[in-house]
mmCIF file of C-alpha atoms and ligand atoms in Angstrom:
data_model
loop_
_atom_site.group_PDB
_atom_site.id
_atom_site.type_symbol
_atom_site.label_atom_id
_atom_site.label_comp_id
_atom_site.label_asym_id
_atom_site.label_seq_id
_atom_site.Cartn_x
_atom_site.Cartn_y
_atom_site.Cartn_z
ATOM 1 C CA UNK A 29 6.357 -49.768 18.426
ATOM 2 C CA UNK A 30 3.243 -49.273 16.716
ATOM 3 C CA UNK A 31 0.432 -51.461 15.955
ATOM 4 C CA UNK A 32 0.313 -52.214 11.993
ATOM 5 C CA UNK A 33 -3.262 -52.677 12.106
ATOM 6 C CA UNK A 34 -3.489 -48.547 12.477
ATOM 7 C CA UNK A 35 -2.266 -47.594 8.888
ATOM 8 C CA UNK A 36 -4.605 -47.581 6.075
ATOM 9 C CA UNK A 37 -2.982 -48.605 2.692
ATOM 10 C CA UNK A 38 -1.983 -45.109 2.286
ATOM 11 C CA UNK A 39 -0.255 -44.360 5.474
ATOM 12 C CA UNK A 40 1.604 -47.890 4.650
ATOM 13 C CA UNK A 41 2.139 -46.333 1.228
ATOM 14 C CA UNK A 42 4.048 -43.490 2.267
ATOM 15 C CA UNK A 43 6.088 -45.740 4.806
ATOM 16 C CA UNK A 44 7.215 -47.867 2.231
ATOM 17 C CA UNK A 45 8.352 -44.713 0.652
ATOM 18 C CA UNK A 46 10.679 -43.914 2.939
ATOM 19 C CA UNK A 47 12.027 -46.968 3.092
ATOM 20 C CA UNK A 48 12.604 -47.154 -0.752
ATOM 21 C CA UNK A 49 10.272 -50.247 -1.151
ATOM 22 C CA UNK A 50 7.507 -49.671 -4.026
ATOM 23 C CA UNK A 51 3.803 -49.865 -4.236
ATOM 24 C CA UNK A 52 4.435 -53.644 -5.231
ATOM 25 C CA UNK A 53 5.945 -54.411 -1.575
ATOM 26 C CA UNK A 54 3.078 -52.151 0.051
ATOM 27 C CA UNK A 55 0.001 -54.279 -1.870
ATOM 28 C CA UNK A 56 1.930 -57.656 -0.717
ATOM 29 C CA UNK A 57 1.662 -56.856 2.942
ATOM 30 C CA UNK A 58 -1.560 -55.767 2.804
ATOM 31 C CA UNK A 59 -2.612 -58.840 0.773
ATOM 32 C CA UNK A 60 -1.428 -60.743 3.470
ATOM 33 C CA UNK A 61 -2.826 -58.890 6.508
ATOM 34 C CA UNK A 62 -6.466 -58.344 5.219
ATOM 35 C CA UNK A 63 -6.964 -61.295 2.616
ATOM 36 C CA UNK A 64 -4.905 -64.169 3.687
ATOM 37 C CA UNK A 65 -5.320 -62.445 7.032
ATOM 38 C CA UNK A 66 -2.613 -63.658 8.714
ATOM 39 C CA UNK A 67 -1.916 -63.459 12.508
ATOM 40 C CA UNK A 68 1.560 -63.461 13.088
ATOM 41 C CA UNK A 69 5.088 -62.517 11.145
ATOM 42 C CA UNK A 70 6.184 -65.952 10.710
ATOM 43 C CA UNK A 71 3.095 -66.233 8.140
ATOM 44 C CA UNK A 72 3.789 -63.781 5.920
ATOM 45 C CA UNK A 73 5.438 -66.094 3.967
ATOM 46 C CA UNK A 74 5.406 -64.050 0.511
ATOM 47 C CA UNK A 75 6.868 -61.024 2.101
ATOM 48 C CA UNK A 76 10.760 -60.798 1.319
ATOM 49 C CA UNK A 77 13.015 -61.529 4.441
ATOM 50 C CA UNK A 78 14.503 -57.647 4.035
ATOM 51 C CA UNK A 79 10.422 -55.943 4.046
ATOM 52 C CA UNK A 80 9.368 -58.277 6.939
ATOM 53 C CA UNK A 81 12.339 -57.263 9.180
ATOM 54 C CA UNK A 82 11.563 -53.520 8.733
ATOM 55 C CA UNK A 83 8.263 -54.252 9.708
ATOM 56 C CA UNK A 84 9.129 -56.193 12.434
ATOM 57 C CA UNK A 85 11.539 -53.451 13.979
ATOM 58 C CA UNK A 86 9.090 -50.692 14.019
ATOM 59 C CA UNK A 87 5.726 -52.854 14.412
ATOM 60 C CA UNK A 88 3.608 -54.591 16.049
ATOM 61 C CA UNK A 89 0.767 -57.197 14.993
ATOM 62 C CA UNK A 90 -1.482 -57.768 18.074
ATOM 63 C CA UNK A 91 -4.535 -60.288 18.072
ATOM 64 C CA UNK A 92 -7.658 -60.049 19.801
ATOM 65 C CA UNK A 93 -7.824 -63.014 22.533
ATOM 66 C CA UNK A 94 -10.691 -64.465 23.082
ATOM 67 C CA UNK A 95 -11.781 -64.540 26.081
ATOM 68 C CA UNK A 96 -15.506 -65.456 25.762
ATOM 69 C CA UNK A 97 -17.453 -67.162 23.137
ATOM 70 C CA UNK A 98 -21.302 -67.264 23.558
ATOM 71 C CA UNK A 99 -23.645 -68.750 20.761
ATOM 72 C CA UNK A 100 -27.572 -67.578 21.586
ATOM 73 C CA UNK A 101 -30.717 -70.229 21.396
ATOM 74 C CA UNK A 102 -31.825 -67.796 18.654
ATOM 75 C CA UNK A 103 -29.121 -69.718 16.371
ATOM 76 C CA UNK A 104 -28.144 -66.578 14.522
ATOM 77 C CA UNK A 105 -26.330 -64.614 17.520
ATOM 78 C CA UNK A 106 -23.054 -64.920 18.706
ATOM 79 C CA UNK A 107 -20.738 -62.619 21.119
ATOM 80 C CA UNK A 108 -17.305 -62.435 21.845
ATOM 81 C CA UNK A 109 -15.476 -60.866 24.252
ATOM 82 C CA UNK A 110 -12.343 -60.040 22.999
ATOM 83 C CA UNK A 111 -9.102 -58.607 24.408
ATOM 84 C CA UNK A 112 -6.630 -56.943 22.205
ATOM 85 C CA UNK A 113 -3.971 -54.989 24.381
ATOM 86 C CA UNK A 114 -5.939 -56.149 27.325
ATOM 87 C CA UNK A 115 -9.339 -53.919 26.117
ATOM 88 C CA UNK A 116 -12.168 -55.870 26.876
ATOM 89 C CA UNK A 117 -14.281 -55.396 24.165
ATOM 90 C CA UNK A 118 -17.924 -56.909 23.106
ATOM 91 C CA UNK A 119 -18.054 -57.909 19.466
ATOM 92 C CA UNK A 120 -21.267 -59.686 17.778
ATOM 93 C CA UNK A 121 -22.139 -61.653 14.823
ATOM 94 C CA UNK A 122 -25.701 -61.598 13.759
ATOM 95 C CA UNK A 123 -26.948 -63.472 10.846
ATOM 96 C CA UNK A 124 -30.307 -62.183 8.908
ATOM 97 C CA UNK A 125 -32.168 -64.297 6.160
ATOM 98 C CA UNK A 126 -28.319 -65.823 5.366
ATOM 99 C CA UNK A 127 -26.147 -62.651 5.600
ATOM 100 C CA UNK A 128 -24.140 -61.774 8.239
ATOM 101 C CA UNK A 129 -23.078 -58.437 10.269
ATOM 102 C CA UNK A 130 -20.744 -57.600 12.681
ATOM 103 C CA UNK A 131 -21.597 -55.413 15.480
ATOM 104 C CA UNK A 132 -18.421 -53.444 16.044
ATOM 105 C CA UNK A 133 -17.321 -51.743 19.694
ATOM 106 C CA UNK A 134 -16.064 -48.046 19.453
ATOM 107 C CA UNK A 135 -14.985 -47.769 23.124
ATOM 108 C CA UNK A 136 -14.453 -49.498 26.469
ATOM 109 C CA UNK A 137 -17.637 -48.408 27.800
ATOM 110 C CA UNK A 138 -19.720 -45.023 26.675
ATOM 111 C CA UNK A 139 -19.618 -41.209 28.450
ATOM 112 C CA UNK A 140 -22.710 -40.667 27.164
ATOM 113 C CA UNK A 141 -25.077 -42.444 29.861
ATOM 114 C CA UNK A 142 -28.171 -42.708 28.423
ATOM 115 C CA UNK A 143 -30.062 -44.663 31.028
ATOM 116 C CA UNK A 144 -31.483 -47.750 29.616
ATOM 117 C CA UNK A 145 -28.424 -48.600 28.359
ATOM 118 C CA UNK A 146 -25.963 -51.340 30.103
ATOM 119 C CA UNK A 147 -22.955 -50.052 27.959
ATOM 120 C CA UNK A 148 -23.836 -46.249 29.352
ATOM 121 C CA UNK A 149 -24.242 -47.808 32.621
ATOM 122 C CA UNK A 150 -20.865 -49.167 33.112
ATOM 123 C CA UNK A 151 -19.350 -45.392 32.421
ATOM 124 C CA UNK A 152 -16.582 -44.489 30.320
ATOM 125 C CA UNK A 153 -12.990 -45.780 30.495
ATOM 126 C CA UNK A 154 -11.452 -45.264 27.137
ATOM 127 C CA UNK A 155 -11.528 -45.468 22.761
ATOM 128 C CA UNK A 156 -10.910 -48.195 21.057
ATOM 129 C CA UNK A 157 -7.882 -47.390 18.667
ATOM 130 C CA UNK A 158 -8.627 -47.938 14.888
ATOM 131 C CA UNK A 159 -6.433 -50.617 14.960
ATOM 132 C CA UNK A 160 -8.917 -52.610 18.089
ATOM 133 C CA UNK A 161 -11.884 -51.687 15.554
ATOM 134 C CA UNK A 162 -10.529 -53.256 12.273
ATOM 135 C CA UNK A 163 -9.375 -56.304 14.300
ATOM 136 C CA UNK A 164 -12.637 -56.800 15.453
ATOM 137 C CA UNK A 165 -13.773 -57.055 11.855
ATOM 138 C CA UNK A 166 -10.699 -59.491 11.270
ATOM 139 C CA UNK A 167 -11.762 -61.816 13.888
ATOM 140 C CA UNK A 168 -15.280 -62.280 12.636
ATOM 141 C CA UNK A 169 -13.932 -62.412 9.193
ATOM 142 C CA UNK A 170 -11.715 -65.253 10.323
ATOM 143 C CA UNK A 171 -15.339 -67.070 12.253
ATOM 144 C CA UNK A 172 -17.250 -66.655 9.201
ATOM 145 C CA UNK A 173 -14.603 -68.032 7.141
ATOM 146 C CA UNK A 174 -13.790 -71.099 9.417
ATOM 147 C CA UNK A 175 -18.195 -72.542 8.350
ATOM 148 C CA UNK A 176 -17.689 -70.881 4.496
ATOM 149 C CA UNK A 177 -19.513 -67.843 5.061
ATOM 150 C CA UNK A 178 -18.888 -64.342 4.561
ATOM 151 C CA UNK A 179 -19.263 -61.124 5.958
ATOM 152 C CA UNK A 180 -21.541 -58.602 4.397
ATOM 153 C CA UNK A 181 -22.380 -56.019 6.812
ATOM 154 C CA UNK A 182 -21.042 -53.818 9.609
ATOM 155 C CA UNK A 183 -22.783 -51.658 12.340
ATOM 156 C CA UNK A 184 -21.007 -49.482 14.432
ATOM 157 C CA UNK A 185 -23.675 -50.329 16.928
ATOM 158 C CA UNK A 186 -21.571 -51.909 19.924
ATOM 159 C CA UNK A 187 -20.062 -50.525 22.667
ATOM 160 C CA UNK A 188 -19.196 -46.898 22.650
ATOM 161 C CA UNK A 189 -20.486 -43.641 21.140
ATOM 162 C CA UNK A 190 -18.673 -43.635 17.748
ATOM 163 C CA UNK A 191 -18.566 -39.870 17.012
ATOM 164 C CA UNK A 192 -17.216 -39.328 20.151
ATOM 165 C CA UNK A 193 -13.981 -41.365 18.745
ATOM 166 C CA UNK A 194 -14.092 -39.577 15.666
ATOM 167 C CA UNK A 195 -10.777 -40.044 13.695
ATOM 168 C CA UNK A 196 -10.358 -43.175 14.936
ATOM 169 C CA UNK A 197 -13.476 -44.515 13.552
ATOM 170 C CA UNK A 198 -12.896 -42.939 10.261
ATOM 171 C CA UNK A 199 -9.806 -44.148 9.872
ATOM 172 C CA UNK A 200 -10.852 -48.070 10.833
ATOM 173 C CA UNK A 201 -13.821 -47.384 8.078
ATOM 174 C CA UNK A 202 -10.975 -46.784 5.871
ATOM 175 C CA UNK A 203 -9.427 -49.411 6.464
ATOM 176 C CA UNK A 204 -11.907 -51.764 6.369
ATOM 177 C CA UNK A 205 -13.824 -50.653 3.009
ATOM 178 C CA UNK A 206 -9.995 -51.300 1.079
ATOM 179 C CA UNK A 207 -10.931 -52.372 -1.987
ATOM 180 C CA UNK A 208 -7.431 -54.297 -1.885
ATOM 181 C CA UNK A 209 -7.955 -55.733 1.621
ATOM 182 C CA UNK A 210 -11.124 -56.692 3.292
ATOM 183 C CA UNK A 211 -13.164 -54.419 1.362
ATOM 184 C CA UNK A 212 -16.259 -54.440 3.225
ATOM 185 C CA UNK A 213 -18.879 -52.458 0.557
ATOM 186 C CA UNK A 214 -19.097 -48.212 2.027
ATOM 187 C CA UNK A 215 -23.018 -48.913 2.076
ATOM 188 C CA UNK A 216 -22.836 -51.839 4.123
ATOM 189 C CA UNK A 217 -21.797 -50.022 6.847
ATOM 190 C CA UNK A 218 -24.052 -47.859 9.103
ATOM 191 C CA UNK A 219 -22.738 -45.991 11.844
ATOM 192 C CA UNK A 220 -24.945 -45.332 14.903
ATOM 193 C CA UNK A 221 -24.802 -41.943 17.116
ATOM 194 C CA UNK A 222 -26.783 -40.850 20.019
ATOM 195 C CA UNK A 223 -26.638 -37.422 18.112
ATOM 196 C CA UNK A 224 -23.406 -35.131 18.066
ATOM 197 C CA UNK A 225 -24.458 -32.086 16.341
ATOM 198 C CA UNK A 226 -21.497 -30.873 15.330
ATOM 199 C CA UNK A 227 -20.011 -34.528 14.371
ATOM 200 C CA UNK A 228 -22.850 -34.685 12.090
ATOM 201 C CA UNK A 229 -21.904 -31.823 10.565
ATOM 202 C CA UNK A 230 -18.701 -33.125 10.090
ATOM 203 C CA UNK A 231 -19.685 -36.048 8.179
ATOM 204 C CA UNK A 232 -21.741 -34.261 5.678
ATOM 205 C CA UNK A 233 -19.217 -32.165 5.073
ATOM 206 C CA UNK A 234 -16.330 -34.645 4.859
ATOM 207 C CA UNK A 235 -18.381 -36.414 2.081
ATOM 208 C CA UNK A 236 -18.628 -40.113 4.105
ATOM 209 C CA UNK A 237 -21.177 -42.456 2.174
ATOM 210 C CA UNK A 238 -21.372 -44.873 4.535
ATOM 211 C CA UNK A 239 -24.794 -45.288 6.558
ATOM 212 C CA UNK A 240 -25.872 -43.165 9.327
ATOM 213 C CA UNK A 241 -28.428 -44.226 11.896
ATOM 214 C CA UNK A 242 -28.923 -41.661 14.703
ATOM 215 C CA UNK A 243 -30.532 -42.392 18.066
ATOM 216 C CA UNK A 244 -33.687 -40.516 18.906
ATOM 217 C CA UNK A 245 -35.755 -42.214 21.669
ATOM 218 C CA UNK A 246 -37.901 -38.858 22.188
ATOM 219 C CA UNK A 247 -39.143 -36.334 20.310
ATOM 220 C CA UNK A 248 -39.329 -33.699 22.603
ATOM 221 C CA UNK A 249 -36.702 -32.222 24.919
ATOM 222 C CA UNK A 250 -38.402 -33.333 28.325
ATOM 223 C CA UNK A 251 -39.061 -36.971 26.682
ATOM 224 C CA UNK A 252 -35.361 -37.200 25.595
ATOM 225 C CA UNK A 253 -33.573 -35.678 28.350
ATOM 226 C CA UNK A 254 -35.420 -37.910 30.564
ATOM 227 C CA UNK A 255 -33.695 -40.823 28.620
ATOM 228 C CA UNK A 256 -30.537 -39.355 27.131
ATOM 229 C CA UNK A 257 -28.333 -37.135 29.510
ATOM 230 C CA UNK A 258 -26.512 -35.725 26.393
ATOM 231 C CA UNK A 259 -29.275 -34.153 25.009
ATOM 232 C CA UNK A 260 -29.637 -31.490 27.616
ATOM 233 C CA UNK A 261 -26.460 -30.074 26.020
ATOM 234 C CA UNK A 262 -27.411 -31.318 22.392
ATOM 235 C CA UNK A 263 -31.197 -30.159 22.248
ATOM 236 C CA UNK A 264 -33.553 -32.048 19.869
ATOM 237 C CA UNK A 265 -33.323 -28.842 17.957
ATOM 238 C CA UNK A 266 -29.306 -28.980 17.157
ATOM 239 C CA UNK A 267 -29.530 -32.737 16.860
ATOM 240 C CA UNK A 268 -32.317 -32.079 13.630
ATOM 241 C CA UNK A 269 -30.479 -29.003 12.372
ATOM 242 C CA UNK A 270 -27.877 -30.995 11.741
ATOM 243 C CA UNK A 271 -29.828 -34.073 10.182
ATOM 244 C CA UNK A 272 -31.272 -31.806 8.118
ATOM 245 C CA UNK A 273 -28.118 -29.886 6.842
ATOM 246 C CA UNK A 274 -26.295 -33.987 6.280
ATOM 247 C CA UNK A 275 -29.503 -35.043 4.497
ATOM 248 C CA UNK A 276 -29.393 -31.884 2.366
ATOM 249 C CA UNK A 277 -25.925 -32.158 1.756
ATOM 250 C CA UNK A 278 -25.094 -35.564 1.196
ATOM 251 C CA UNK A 279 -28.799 -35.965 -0.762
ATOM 252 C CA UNK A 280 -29.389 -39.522 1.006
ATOM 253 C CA UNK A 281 -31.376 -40.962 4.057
ATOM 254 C CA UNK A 282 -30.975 -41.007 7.954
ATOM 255 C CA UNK A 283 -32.058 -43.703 10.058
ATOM 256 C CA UNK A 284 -33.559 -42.902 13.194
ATOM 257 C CA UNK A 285 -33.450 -45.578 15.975
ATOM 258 C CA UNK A 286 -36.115 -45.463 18.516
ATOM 259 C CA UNK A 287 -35.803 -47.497 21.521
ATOM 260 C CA UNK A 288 -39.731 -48.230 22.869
ATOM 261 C CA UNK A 289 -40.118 -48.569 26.527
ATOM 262 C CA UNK A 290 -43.774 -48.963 28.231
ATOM 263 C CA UNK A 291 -45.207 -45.663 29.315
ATOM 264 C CA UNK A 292 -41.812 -43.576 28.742
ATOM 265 C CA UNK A 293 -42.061 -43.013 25.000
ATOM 266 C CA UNK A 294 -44.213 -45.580 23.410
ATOM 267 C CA UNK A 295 -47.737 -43.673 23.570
ATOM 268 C CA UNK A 296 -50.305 -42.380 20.089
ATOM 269 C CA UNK A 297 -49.129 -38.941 21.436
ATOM 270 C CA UNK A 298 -45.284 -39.713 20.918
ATOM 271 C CA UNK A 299 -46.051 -41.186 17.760
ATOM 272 C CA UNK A 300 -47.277 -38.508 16.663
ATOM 273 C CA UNK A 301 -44.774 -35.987 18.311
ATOM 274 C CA UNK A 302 -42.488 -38.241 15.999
ATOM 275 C CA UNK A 303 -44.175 -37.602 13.092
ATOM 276 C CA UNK A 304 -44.513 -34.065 13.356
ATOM 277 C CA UNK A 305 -40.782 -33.991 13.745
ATOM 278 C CA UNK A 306 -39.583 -36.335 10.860
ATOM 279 C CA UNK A 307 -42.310 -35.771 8.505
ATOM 280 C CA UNK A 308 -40.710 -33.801 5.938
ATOM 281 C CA UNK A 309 -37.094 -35.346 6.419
ATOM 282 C CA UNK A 310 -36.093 -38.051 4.345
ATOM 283 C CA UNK A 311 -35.740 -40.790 6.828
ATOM 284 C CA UNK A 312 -36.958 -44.447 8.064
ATOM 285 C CA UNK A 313 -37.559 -44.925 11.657
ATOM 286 C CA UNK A 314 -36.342 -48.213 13.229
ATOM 287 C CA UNK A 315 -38.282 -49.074 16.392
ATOM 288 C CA UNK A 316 -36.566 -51.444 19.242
ATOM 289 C CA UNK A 317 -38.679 -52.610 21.648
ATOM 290 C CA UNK A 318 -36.368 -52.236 25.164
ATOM 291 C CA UNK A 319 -33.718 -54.950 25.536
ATOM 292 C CA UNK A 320 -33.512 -55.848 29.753
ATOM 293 C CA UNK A 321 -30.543 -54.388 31.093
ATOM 294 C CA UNK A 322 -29.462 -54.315 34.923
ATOM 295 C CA UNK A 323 -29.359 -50.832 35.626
ATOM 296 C CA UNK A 324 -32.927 -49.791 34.763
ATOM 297 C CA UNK A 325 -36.204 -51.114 35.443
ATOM 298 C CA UNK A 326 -38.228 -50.311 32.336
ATOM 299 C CA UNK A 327 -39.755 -52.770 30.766
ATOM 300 C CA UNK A 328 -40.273 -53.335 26.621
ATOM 301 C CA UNK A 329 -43.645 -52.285 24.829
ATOM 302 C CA UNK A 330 -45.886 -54.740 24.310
ATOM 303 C CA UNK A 331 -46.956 -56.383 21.059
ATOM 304 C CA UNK A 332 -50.085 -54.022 20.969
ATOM 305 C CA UNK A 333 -48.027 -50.597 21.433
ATOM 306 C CA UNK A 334 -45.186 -51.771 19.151
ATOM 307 C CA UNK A 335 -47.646 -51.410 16.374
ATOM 308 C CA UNK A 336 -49.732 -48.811 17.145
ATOM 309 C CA UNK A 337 -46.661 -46.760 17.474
ATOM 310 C CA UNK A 338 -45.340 -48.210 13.696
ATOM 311 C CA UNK A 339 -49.250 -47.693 12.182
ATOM 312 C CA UNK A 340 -49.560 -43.747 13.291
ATOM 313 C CA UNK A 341 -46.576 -42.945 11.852
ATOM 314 C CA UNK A 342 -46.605 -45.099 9.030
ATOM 315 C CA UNK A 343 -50.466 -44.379 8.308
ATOM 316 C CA UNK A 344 -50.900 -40.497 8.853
ATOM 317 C CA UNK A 345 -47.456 -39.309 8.130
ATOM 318 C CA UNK A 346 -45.886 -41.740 5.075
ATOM 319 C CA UNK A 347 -42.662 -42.319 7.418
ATOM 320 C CA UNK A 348 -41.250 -45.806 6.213
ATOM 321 C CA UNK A 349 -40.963 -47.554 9.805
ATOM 322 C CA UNK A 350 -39.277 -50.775 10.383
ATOM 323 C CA UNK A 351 -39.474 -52.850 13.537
ATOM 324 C CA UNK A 352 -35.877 -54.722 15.015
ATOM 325 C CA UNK A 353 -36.094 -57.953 15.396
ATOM 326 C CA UNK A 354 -34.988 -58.887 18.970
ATOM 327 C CA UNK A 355 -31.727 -60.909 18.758
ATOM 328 C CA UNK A 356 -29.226 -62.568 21.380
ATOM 329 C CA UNK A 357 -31.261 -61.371 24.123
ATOM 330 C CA UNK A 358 -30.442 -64.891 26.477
ATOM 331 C CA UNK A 359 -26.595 -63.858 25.642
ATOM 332 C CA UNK A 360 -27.120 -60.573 26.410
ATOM 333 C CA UNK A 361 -26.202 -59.371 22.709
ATOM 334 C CA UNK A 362 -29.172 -57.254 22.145
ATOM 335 C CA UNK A 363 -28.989 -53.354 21.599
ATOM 336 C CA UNK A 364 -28.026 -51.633 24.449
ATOM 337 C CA UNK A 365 -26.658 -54.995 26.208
ATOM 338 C CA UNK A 366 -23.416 -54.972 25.573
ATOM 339 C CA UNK A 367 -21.196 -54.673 28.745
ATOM 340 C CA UNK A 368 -18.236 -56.203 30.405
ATOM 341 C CA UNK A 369 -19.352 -57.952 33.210
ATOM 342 C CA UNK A 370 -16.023 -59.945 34.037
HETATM 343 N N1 LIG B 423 -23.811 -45.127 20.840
HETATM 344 C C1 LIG B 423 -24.521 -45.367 19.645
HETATM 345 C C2 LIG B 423 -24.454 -46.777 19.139
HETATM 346 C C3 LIG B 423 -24.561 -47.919 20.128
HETATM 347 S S1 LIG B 423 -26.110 -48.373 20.730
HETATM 348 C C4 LIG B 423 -25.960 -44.944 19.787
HETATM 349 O O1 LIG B 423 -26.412 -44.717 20.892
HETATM 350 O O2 LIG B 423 -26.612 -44.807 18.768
HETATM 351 C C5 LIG B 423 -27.055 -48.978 19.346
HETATM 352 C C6 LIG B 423 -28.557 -48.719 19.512
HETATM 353 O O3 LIG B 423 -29.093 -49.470 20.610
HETATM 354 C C7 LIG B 423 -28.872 -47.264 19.810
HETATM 355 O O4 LIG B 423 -29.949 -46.826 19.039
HETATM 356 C C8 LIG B 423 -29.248 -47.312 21.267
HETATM 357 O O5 LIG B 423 -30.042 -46.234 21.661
HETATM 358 C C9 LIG B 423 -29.961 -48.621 21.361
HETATM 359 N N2 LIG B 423 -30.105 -49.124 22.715
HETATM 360 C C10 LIG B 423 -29.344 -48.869 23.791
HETATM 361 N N3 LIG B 423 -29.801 -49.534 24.873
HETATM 362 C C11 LIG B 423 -30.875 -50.241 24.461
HETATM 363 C C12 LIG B 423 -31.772 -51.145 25.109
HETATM 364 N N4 LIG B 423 -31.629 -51.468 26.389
HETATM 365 N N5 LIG B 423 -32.755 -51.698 24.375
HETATM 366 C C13 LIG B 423 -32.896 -51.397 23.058
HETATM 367 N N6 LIG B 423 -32.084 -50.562 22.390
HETATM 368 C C14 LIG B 423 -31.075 -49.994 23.083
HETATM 369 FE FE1 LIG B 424 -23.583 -44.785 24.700
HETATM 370 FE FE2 LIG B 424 -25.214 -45.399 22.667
HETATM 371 FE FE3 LIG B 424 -25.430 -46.658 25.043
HETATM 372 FE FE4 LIG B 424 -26.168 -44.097 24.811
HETATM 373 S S1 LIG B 424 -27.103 -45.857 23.795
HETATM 374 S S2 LIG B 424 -24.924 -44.957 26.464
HETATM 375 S S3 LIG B 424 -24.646 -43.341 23.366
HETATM 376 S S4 LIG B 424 -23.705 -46.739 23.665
#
């Protein structure tokens, strides 16, 4: 049996097909999975009796369970730690001057093991299927709903490396931006990599539009490796190769994230290292001062260093340079936080 919530409306399309059922039948299902958003058989009460029992012979329709619900003091954070198939997975709402975003897990853990990182810290076990990352979505759509609201935004910025679960992340981002189902806007998603040169590639090339944020943290080889295992196979010179070749090809911005951490990568001299590196790309640089995290002791720049680092490479190299606010952090749904620790 296979779970429903894999197929994008064309894959469901060409099912249908074989079964003889037109697009009519095809749009009604998916009507009722991604805008009524229904959660089991019994309430797909405007599919005919014939449709729903071929569905219900080859498919499945699993739901997340909740297993954890945590609202921060911040009053705009709130995790979950859902459970579909028994995958413990970290999903989080965040709301920002009234909007609202979903950060969305990739994988059970992360292979990648950068060291500041609690998700990288608890090791790999396995990808999320698209089917786990579009009901993630689902579920916050169904939160949101429940207080009137609406969700706006997504950021594959949760647990997992996303490029190293390629397809399966493409094919949940085509299923979510459906303009006949939950039709979440292309450039209201960003997807964030710790740099895959050759996945990079593969976006530009495959023509994606949505957003794509990749994570820096040093802008030299001995800075980065010190922070970012991966890049001792993935040197800071194939990560920018292929930034440049997706900015050149797909004409439109990268975002670079930059976690600071006191003394490690937050001094004028790795400013400017920065800006000698991104000056002539077209890019904004989003600064993060550390989130805590069990398995490593660094601490966050202060105040002082936060903006010295923003002012240098705002000031003497004209690189737009935004600073994250810190969200969730009491909850432990800040960057880099996310973990399963039940
Ligand atoms: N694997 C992807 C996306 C998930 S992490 C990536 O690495 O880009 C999302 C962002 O949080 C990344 O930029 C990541 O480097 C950053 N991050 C990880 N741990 C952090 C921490 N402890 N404090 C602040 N940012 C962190
Ligand atoms: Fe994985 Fe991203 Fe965490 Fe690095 S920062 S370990 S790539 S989730």
């Amino acid at each position: 049996m296979q779970n429903l919530y894999e197929l994008t409306h064309a894959d469901l399309t060409a099912r249908f097909a074989q079964w003889g059922y037109s697009h009519y039948f095809v749009d009604l299902v998916w009507h009722a999975l991604y805008r009524q958003r229904v959660q089991t058989w019994a309430e797909m009460v405007d599919v005919r009796r014939d449709v729903l029992e071929k569905l219900q012979a080859e498919f499945t329709l699993p739901q997340p369970v909740v297993q954890i619900a945590q609202k921060s003091s911040d009053g705009y954070t709130r995790k979950f730690l859902l459970a579909p198939n028994g995958a413990p997975i970290e999903t989080v709402i965040m709301q920002f001057k009234g909007r609202y975003t979903a950060c969305v897990s990739s994988q059970v853990g992360c292979a990648m093991g950068c060291i500041f990182c609690a998700t990288g810290q608890m090791g790999y076990t396995r990808n999320l299927s698209a089917g786990e990352i579009v009901t993630q979505v689902l579920h916050v759509q169904r939160v949101l709903e429940a207080q009137g609201e609406t969700l706006r935004n997504i950021v594959l910025m949760g647990m997992g490396e996303p490029l190293h679960n390629y397809d399966n992340v493409i094919r949940a981002i085509d299923i979510i931006t459906d303009h006949k189902g939950l039709a979440i806007a292309t450039k209201h998603i960003t997807l964030s990599t710790v740099g895959l040169p050759h996945k990079i590639r593969q976006l530009a090339d495959e023509g994606h539009s949505f957003r794509l944020a990749v994570s820096l943290h040093g802008a030299t080889n001995a800075v980065r490796q010190a922070l970012v295992p991966v890049a001792n196979a993935w040197t800071l010179e194939k990560v920018m190769e292929a930034c440049r070749y997706y900015v050149e090809k797909r004409q439109r911005r990268i975002f670079f994230e930059w976690a600071l951490i006191a003394g490690e990568n937050d001094s004028a001299e790795n400013a400017h290292a920065v800006g000698r590196l991104l000056h002539d790309i077209d890019c904004t640089l989003n600064v993060i001062p550390l989130n805590p995290t069990n398995g490593y002791g660094g601490a966050p720049s202060d105040h002082a260093a936060v903006h010295r680092f923003r002012d240098i490479l705002h000031n003497e190299y004209g690189i737009r340079c935004t600073i994250r606010q810190r969200r969730g952090i009491d909850i432990a749904a800040g960057c880099g936080q996310l973990a399963i620790t039940v």
